Coordinates of C-alpha atoms in Angstrom, one line a residue:
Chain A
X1 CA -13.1 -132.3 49.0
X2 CA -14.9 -135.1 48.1
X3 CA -16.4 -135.9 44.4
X4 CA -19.9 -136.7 44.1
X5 CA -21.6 -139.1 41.8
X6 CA -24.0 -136.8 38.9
X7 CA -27.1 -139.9 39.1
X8 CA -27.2 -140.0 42.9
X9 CA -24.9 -137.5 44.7
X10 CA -23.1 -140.3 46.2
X11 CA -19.1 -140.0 47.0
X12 CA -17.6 -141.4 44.0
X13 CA -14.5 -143.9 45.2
X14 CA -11.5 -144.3 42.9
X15 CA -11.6 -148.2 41.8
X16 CA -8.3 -150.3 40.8
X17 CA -10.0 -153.0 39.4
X18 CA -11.7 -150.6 36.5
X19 CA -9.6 -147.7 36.5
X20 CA -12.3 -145.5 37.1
X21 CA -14.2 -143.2 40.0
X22 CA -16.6 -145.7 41.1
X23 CA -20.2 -144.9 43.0
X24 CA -20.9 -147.8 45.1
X25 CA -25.0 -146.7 45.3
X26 CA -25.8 -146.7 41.9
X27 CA -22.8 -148.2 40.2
X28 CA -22.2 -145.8 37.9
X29 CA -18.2 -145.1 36.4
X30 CA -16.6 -142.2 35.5
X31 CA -12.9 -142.0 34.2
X32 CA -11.2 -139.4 36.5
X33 CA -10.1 -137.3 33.4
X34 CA -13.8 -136.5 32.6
X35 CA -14.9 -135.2 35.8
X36 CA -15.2 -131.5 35.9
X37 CA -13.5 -129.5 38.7
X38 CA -16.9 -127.4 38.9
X39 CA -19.1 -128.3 41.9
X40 CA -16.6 -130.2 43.7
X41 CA -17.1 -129.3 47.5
X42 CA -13.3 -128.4 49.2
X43 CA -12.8 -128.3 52.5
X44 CA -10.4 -125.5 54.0
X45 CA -8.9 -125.5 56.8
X46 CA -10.3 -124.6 60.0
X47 CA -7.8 -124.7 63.4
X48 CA -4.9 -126.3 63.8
X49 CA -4.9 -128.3 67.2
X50 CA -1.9 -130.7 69.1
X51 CA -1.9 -133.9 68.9
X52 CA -2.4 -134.1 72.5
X53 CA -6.0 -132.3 71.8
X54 CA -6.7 -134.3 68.9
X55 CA -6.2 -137.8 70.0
X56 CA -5.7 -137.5 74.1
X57 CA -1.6 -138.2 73.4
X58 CA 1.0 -138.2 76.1
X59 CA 4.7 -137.6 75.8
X60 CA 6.8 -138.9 73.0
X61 CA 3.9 -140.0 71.5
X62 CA 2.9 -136.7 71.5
X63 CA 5.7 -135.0 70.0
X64 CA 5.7 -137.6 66.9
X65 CA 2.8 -136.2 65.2
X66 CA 3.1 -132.3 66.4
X67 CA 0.1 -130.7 64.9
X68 CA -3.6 -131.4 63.5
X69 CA -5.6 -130.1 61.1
X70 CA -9.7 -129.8 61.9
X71 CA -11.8 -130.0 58.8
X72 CA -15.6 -130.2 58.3
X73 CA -16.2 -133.5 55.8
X74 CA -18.1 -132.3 52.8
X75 CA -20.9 -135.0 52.9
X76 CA -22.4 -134.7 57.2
X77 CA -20.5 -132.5 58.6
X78 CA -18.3 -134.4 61.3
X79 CA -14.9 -133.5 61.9
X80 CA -12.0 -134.4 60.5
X81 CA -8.6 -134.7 62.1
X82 CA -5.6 -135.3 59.9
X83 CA -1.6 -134.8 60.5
X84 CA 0.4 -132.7 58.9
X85 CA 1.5 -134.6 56.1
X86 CA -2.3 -136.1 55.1
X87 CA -4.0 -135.8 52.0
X88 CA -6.6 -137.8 51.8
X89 CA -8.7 -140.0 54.7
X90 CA -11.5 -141.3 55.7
X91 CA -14.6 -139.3 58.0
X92 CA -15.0 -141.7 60.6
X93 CA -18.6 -140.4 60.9
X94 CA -20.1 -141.6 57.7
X95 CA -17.2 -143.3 56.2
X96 CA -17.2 -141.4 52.7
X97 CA -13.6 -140.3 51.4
X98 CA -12.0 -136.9 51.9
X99 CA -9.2 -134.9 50.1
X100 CA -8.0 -132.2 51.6
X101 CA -8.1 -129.8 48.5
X102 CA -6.4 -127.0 49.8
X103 CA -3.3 -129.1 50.9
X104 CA -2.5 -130.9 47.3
X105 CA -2.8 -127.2 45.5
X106 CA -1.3 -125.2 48.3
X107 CA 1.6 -127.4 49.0
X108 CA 3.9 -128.9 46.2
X109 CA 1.5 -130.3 43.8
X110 CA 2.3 -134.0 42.7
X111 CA 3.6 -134.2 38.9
X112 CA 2.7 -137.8 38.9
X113 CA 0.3 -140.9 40.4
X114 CA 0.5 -144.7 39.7
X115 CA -2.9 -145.7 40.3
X116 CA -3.8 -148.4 42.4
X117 CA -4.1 -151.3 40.2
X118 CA -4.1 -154.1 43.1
X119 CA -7.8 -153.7 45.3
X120 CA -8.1 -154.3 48.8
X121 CA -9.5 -158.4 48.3
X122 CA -6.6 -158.5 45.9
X123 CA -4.0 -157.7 48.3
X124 CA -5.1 -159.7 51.1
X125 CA -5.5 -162.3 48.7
X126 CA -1.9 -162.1 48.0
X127 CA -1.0 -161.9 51.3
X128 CA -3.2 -165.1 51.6
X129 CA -1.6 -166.8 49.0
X130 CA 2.1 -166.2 50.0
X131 CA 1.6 -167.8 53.3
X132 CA 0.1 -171.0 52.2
X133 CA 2.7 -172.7 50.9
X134 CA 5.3 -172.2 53.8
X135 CA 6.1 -174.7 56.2
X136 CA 7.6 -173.2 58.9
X137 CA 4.5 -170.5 59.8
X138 CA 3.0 -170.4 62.2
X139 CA -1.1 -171.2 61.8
X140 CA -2.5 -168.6 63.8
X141 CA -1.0 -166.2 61.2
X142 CA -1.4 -168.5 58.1
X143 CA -5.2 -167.8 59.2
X144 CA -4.2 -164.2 60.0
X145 CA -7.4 -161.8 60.6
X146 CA -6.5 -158.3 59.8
X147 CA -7.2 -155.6 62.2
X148 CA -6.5 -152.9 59.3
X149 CA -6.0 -152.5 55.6
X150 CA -5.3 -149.3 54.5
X151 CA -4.2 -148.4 50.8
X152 CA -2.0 -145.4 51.4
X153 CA -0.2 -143.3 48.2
X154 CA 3.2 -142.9 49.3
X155 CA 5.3 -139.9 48.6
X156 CA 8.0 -140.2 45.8
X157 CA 10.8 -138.3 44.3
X158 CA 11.8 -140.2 40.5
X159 CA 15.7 -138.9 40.4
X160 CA 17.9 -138.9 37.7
X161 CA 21.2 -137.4 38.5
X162 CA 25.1 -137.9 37.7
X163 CA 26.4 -139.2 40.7
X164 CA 30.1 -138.6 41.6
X165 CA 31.7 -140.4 44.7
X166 CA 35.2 -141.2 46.3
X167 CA 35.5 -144.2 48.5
X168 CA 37.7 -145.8 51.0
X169 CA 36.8 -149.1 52.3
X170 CA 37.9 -151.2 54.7
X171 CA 37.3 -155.1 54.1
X172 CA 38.9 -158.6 56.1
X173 CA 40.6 -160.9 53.8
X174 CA 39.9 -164.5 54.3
X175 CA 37.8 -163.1 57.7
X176 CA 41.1 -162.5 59.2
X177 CA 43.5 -159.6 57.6
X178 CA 42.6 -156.1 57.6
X179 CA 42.7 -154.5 53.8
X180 CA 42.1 -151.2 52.7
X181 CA 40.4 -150.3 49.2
X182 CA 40.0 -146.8 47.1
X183 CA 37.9 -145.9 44.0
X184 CA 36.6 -142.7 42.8
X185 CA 33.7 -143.1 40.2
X186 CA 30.7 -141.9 38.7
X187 CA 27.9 -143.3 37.3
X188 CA 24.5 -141.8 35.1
X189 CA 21.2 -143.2 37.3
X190 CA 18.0 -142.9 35.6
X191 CA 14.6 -143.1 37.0
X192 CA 15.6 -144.3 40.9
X193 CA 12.1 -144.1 42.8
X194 CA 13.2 -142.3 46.3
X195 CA 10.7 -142.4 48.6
X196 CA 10.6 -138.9 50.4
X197 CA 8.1 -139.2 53.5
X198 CA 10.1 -139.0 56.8
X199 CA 7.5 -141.0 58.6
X200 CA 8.0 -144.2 56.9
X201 CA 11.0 -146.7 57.2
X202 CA 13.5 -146.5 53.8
X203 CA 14.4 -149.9 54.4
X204 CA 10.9 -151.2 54.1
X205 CA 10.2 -148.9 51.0
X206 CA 13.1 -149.6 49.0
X207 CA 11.6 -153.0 49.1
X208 CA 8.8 -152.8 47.6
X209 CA 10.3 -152.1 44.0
X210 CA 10.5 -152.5 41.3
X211 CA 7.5 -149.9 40.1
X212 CA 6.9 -149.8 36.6
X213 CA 6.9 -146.2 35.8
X214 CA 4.9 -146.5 33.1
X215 CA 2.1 -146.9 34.8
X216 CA 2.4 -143.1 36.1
X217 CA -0.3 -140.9 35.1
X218 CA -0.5 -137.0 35.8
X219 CA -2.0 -136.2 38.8
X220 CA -5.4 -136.0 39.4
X221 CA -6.8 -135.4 42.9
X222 CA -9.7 -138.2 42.0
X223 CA -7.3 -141.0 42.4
X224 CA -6.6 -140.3 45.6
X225 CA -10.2 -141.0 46.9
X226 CA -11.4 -144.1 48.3
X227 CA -7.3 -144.2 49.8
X228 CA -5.6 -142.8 52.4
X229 CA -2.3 -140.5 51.4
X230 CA 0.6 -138.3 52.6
X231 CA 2.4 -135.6 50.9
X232 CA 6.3 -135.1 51.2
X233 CA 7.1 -133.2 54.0
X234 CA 10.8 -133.2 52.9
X235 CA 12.8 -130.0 52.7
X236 CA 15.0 -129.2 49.3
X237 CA 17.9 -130.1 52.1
X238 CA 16.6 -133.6 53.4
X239 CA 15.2 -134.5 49.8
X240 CA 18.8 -133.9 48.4
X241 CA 20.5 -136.2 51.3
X242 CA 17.7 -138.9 50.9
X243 CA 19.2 -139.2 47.7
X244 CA 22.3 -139.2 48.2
X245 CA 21.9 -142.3 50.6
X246 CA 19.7 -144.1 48.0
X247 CA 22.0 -143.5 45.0
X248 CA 25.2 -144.4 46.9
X249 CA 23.5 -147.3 48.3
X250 CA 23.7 -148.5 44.7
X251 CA 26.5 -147.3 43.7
X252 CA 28.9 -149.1 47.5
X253 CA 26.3 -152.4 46.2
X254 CA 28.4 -152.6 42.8
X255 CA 31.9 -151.7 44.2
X256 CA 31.1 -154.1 46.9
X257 CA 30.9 -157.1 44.4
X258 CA 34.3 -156.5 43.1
X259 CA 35.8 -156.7 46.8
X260 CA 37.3 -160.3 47.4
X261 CA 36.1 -160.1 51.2
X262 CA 34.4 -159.7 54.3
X263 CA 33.0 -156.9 56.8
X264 CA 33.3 -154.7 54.0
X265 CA 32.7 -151.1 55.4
X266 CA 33.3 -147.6 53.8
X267 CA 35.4 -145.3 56.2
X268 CA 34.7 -142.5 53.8
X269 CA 32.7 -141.1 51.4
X270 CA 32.2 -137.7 49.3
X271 CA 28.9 -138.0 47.3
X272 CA 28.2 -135.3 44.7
X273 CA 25.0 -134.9 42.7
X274 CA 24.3 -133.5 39.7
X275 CA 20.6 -133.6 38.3
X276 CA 19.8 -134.1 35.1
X277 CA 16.7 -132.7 35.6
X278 CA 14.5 -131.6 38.3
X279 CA 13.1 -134.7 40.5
X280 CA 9.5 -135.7 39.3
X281 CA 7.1 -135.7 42.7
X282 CA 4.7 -138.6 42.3
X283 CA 2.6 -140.5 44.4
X284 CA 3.2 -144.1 44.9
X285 CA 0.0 -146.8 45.7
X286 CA 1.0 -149.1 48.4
X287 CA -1.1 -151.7 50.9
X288 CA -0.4 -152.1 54.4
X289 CA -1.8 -154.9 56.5
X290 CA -1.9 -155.1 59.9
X291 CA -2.6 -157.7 61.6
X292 CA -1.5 -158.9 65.7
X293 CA 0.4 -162.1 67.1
X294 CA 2.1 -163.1 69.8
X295 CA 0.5 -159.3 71.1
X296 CA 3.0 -157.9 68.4
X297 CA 1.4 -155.9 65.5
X298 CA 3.0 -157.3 62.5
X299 CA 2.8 -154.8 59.7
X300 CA 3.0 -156.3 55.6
X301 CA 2.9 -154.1 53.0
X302 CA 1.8 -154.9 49.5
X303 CA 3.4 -153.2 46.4
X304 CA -0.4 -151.7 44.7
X305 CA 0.7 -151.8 41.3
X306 CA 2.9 -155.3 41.4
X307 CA 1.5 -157.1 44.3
X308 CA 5.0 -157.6 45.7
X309 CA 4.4 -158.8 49.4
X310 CA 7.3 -157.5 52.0
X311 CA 7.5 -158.7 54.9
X312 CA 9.0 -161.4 57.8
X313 CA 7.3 -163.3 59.8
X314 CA 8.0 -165.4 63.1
X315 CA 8.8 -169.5 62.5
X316 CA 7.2 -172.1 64.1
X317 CA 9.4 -173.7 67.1
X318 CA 8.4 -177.0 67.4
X319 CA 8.6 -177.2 62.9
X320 CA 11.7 -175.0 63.3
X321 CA 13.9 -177.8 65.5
X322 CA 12.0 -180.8 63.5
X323 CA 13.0 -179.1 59.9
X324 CA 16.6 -178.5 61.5
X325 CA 16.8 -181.9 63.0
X326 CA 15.7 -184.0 59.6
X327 CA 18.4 -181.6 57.6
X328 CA 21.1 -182.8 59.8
X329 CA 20.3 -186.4 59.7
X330 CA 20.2 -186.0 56.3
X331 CA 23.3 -184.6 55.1
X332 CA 25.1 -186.3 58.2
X333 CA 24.6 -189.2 56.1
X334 CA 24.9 -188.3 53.2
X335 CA 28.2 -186.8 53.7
X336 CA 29.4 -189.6 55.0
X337 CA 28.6 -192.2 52.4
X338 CA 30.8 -190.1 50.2
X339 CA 33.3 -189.6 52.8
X340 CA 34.0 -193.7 53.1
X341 CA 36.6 -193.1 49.9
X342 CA 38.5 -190.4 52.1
X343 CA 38.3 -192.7 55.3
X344 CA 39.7 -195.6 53.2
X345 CA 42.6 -192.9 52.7
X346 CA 43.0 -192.3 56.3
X347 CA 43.2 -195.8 57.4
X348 CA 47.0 -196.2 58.8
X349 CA 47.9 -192.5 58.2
X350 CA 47.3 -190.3 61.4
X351 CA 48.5 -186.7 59.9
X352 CA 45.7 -187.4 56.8
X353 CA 43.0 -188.1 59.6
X354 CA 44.3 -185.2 61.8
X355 CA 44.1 -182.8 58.2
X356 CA 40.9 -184.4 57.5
X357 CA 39.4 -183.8 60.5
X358 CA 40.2 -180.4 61.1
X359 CA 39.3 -179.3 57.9
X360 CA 35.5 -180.9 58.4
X361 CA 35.7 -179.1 61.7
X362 CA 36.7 -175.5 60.9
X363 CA 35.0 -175.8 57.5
X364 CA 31.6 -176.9 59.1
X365 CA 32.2 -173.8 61.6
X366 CA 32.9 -171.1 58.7
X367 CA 29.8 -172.5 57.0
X368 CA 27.8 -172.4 60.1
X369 CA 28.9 -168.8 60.6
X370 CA 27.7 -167.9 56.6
X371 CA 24.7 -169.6 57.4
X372 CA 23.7 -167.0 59.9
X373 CA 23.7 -164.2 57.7
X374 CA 20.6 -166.0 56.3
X375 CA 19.2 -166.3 59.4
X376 CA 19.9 -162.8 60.7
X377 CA 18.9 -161.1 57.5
X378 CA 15.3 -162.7 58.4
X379 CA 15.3 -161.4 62.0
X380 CA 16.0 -157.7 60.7
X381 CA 13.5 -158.1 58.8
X382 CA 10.7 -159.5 61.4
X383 CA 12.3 -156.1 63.6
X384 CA 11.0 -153.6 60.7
X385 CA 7.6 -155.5 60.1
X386 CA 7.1 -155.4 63.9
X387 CA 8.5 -151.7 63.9
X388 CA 6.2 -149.3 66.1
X389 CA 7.2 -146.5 63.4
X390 CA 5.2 -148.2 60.5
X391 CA 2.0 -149.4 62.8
X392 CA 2.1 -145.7 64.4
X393 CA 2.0 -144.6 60.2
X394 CA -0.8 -146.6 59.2
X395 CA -3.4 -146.5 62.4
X396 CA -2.8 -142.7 63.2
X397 CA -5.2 -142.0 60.5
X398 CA -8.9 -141.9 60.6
X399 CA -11.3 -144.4 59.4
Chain B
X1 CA 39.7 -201.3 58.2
X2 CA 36.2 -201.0 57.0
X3 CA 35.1 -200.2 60.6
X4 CA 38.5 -197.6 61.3
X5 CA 36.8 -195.9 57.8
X6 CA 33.5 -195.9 58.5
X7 CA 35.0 -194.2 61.6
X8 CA 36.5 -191.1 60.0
X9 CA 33.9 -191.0 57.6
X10 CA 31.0 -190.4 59.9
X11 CA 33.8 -188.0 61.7
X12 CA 33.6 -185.9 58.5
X13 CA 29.7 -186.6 57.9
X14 CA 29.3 -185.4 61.3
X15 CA 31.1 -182.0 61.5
X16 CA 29.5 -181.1 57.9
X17 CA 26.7 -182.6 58.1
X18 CA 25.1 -180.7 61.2
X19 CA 26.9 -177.7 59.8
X20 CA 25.0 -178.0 56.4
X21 CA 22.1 -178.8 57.7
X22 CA 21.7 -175.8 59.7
X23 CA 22.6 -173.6 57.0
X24 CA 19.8 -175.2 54.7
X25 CA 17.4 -174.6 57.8
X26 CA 18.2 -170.9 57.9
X27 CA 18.6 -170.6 54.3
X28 CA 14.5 -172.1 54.5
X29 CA 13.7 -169.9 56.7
X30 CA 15.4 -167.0 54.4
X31 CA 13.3 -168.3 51.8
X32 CA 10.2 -168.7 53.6
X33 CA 9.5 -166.1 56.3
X34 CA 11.4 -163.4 54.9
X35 CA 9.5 -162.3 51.5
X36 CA 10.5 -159.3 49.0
X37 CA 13.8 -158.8 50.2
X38 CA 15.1 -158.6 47.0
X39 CA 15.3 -155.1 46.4
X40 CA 16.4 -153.1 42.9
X41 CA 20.1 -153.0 42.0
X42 CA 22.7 -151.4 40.9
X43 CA 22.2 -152.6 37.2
X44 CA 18.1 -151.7 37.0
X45 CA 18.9 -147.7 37.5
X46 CA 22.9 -147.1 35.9
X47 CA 22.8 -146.3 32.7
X48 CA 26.0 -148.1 32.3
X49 CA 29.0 -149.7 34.6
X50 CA 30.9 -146.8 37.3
X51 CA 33.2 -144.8 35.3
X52 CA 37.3 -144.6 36.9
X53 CA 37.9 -141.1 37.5
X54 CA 41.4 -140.4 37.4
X55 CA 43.8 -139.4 40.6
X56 CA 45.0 -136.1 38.6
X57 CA 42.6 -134.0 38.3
X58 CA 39.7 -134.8 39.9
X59 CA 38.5 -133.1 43.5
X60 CA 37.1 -136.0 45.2
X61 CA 39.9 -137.8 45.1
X62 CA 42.3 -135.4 46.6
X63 CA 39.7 -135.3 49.3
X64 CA 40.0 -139.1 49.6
X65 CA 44.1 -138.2 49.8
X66 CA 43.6 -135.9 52.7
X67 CA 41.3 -138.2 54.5
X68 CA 43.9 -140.8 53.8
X69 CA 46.6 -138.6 55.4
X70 CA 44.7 -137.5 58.3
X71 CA 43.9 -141.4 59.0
X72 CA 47.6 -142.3 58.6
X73 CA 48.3 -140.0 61.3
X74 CA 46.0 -140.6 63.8
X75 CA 47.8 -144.3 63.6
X76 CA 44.4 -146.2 62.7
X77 CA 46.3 -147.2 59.5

């Protein structure tokens, strides 16, 4: 389907910046509300086709996107090939947008869209602007070029449930004994975002909140045009235990705080659910980036209603060992100006300077060791924006 | 004296001081390369703190109790 413009006949595009279905020809705006369903042109679907067929795929590649859907694009004609979770793309013939019509009413129709409110300048903009002010990238990606941008609506479920769970944890006290802890609990969670498309990494998406729900408008197909989107292809099943993971994340987060230790793991778990009303289906507006280094696609995504950037990227060597060498200096001596008192101590007394000296030495280890949780938390995060699974998302589509 | 204290003092400058140091590098590069990995909490969806629910009568926990059991005998507690 693809909504055409009543001056000129021109695809009408959805715009963030005014909210409205814009037609880039003759500039002309119509607020998607007012645009009558009659005379819109739907495509149906025509064959279904394997991936292999569609886009000359071998192997496990292959078996990642399964099948294709082949429709004719409303405006000349060419083929479109979209998975089976699309909604909306791109013809890559003459670049108007497509909705495939008969895929948002047949399967689950969305309750709710947030709009795009961030444009495409915007977000690289952002991007842009984030990386300036960072010492220790790289300039090759301060002056990154992107090789895609692609606004894609996200599948959501917004959950409100009673959830019920009983825990037993295992934690190290003082990094050395073994405790056990165990607390059953329940808790009322209103209005938790769960994103609910399989293809897409959870741990990137959780990131990108918060969403400001109020922003959520009912859904109307227009909005989706100009963008590229998926629809859930989550089963009542998987949809109930993708909660379940999201809302006990939360709830193991706040039990966690009250644990006086380390390594703190559950060894068991029993999560009920109780909704308090069905899950609302809405449709999320998120950027991705894409751009290469190193020969490594690096993958940013931009929150399209906040402009939250999320995202890790590789350090600089050479400023890397030049920042770490200038912070040791530094405290080196600053620690031991005000160490001289405690030397003064030591002078003559052998056990203080053995006492001292061990605790600098194990306390500068421990610290060193707590240190690299920072450090680590940053490499996890350079893994996921490097992650195959979310360049293979955003450049298997058309356009 | 002065030279036996600036002694131990660089002793202790020294093992914190390159300790510290790194940790403020990686806490930079935390702060720097990693962005938005502050995510929502606990507190921005609960309507209010977990609720206790008592060991008598409640079916989760008895669960928990046989797991508890079941762990006790395999002797990994």
């Amino acid at each position: 389907m693809a909504t055409f413009c009543t001056a000129c006949g021109t695809p009408l595009i959805y715009d963030p910046m005014s909210q409205a279905m814009l037609c880039k020809n003759c500039g002309k705006k119509i607020a998607p509300e007012n645009i009558e369903t009659e005379g819109r042109e739907y495509l149906e679907d025509q064959e279904i086709i394997s991936a292999k067929e569609a886009f000359g795929l071998k192997g496990t590649e292959c078996y990642e996107m399964a099948d294709f859907n082949v429709y004719s694009c409303s405006s000349c004609g060419g083929e479109i090939i979209i998975n089976g979770t699309e909604a909306s793309t791109y013809c890559i013939y003459c670049g108007n947008p497509s909705i495939v019509f008969s895929r948002v009413s047949r399967l689950r129709k969305p309750k709710y869209i947030m709009p795009f409110k961030i444009t495409k300048g915007q977000a690289e903009a952002i991007l842009r602007k984030s990386l300036s002010g960072n010492t220790l990238i790289p300039e090759k990606i301060k002056n990154f070029r992107p090789d895609m941008i692609r606004g894609i609506y996200i599948p959501y479920h917004i959950v409100s449930a009673e959830y019920k769970d009983a825990l037993f944890m295992e934690y190290k006290e003082k990094m050395v004994k073994t405790r056990y802890h165990e607390i059953a609990g329940k808790c009322v969670f209103k209005n938790v975002p769960v994103e609910s498309s399989s293809r897409l990494c959870d741990g990137i998406s959780t990131k990108l909140e918060p969403y400001y729900l109020k922003d959520l408008v009912p859904f109307d197909e227009d909005y989706l045009t100009g963008f590229y989107s998926d629809m859930t292809d989550l089963s009542a099943d998987k949809l109930n235990m993708t909660v379940k993971r999201r809302l006990h994340q939360l709830f193991f987060e706040r039990i966690d705080k009250d644990i006086k230790g380390e390594s703190n793991k559950f060894l068991y778990t029993n999560p009920t659910l109780n909704y308090l009303k069905e899950p609302d289906y809405a449709m999320l507006p998120v950027w991705f980036i894409t751009f290469f280094y190193d020969n490594k696609p690096h993958t940013i995504l931009v929150n399209g209603q906040t402009g939250k950037v999320v995202g890790a990227f590789p350090w600089d060597k050479k400023k890397y060992e030049n920042s770490l060498m200038l912070n040791m200096i530094l405290y080196t001596a600053l620690i031991s100006m005000i160490s001289l008192p405690v030397g003064l101590l030591c002078y003559g007394n052998v056990p203080l300077f053995l006492l001292v000296f061990f605790i600098s030495f194990f306390g500068g280890i421990f610290a060193v060791a707590q240190g690299f949780n920072y450090k680590q938390k940053t490499l996890d995060m350079i893994k996921q924006t490097q992650s195959q699974e979310t360049m293979v998302f955003v450049k298997r589509r058309q356009g | 004296m002065l030279l036996t204290a600036i002694f131990i003092a660089l002793v202790v400058g020294i093992c914190f001081g390159y300790s510290l140091g790194a940790v403020a590098t990686f806490k930079k590069v935390n702060k720097e390369n990693n962005m938005g990995d502050c995510k929502n909490s606990f507190r921005d969806f609960a309507e209010s703190d977990i609720t206790i629910i008592s060991k008598k009568d409640n079916v989760a926990y008895s669960e928990l109790e046989n797991f508890k059991r079941q762990y006790h005998d395999t002797g990994m507690i």
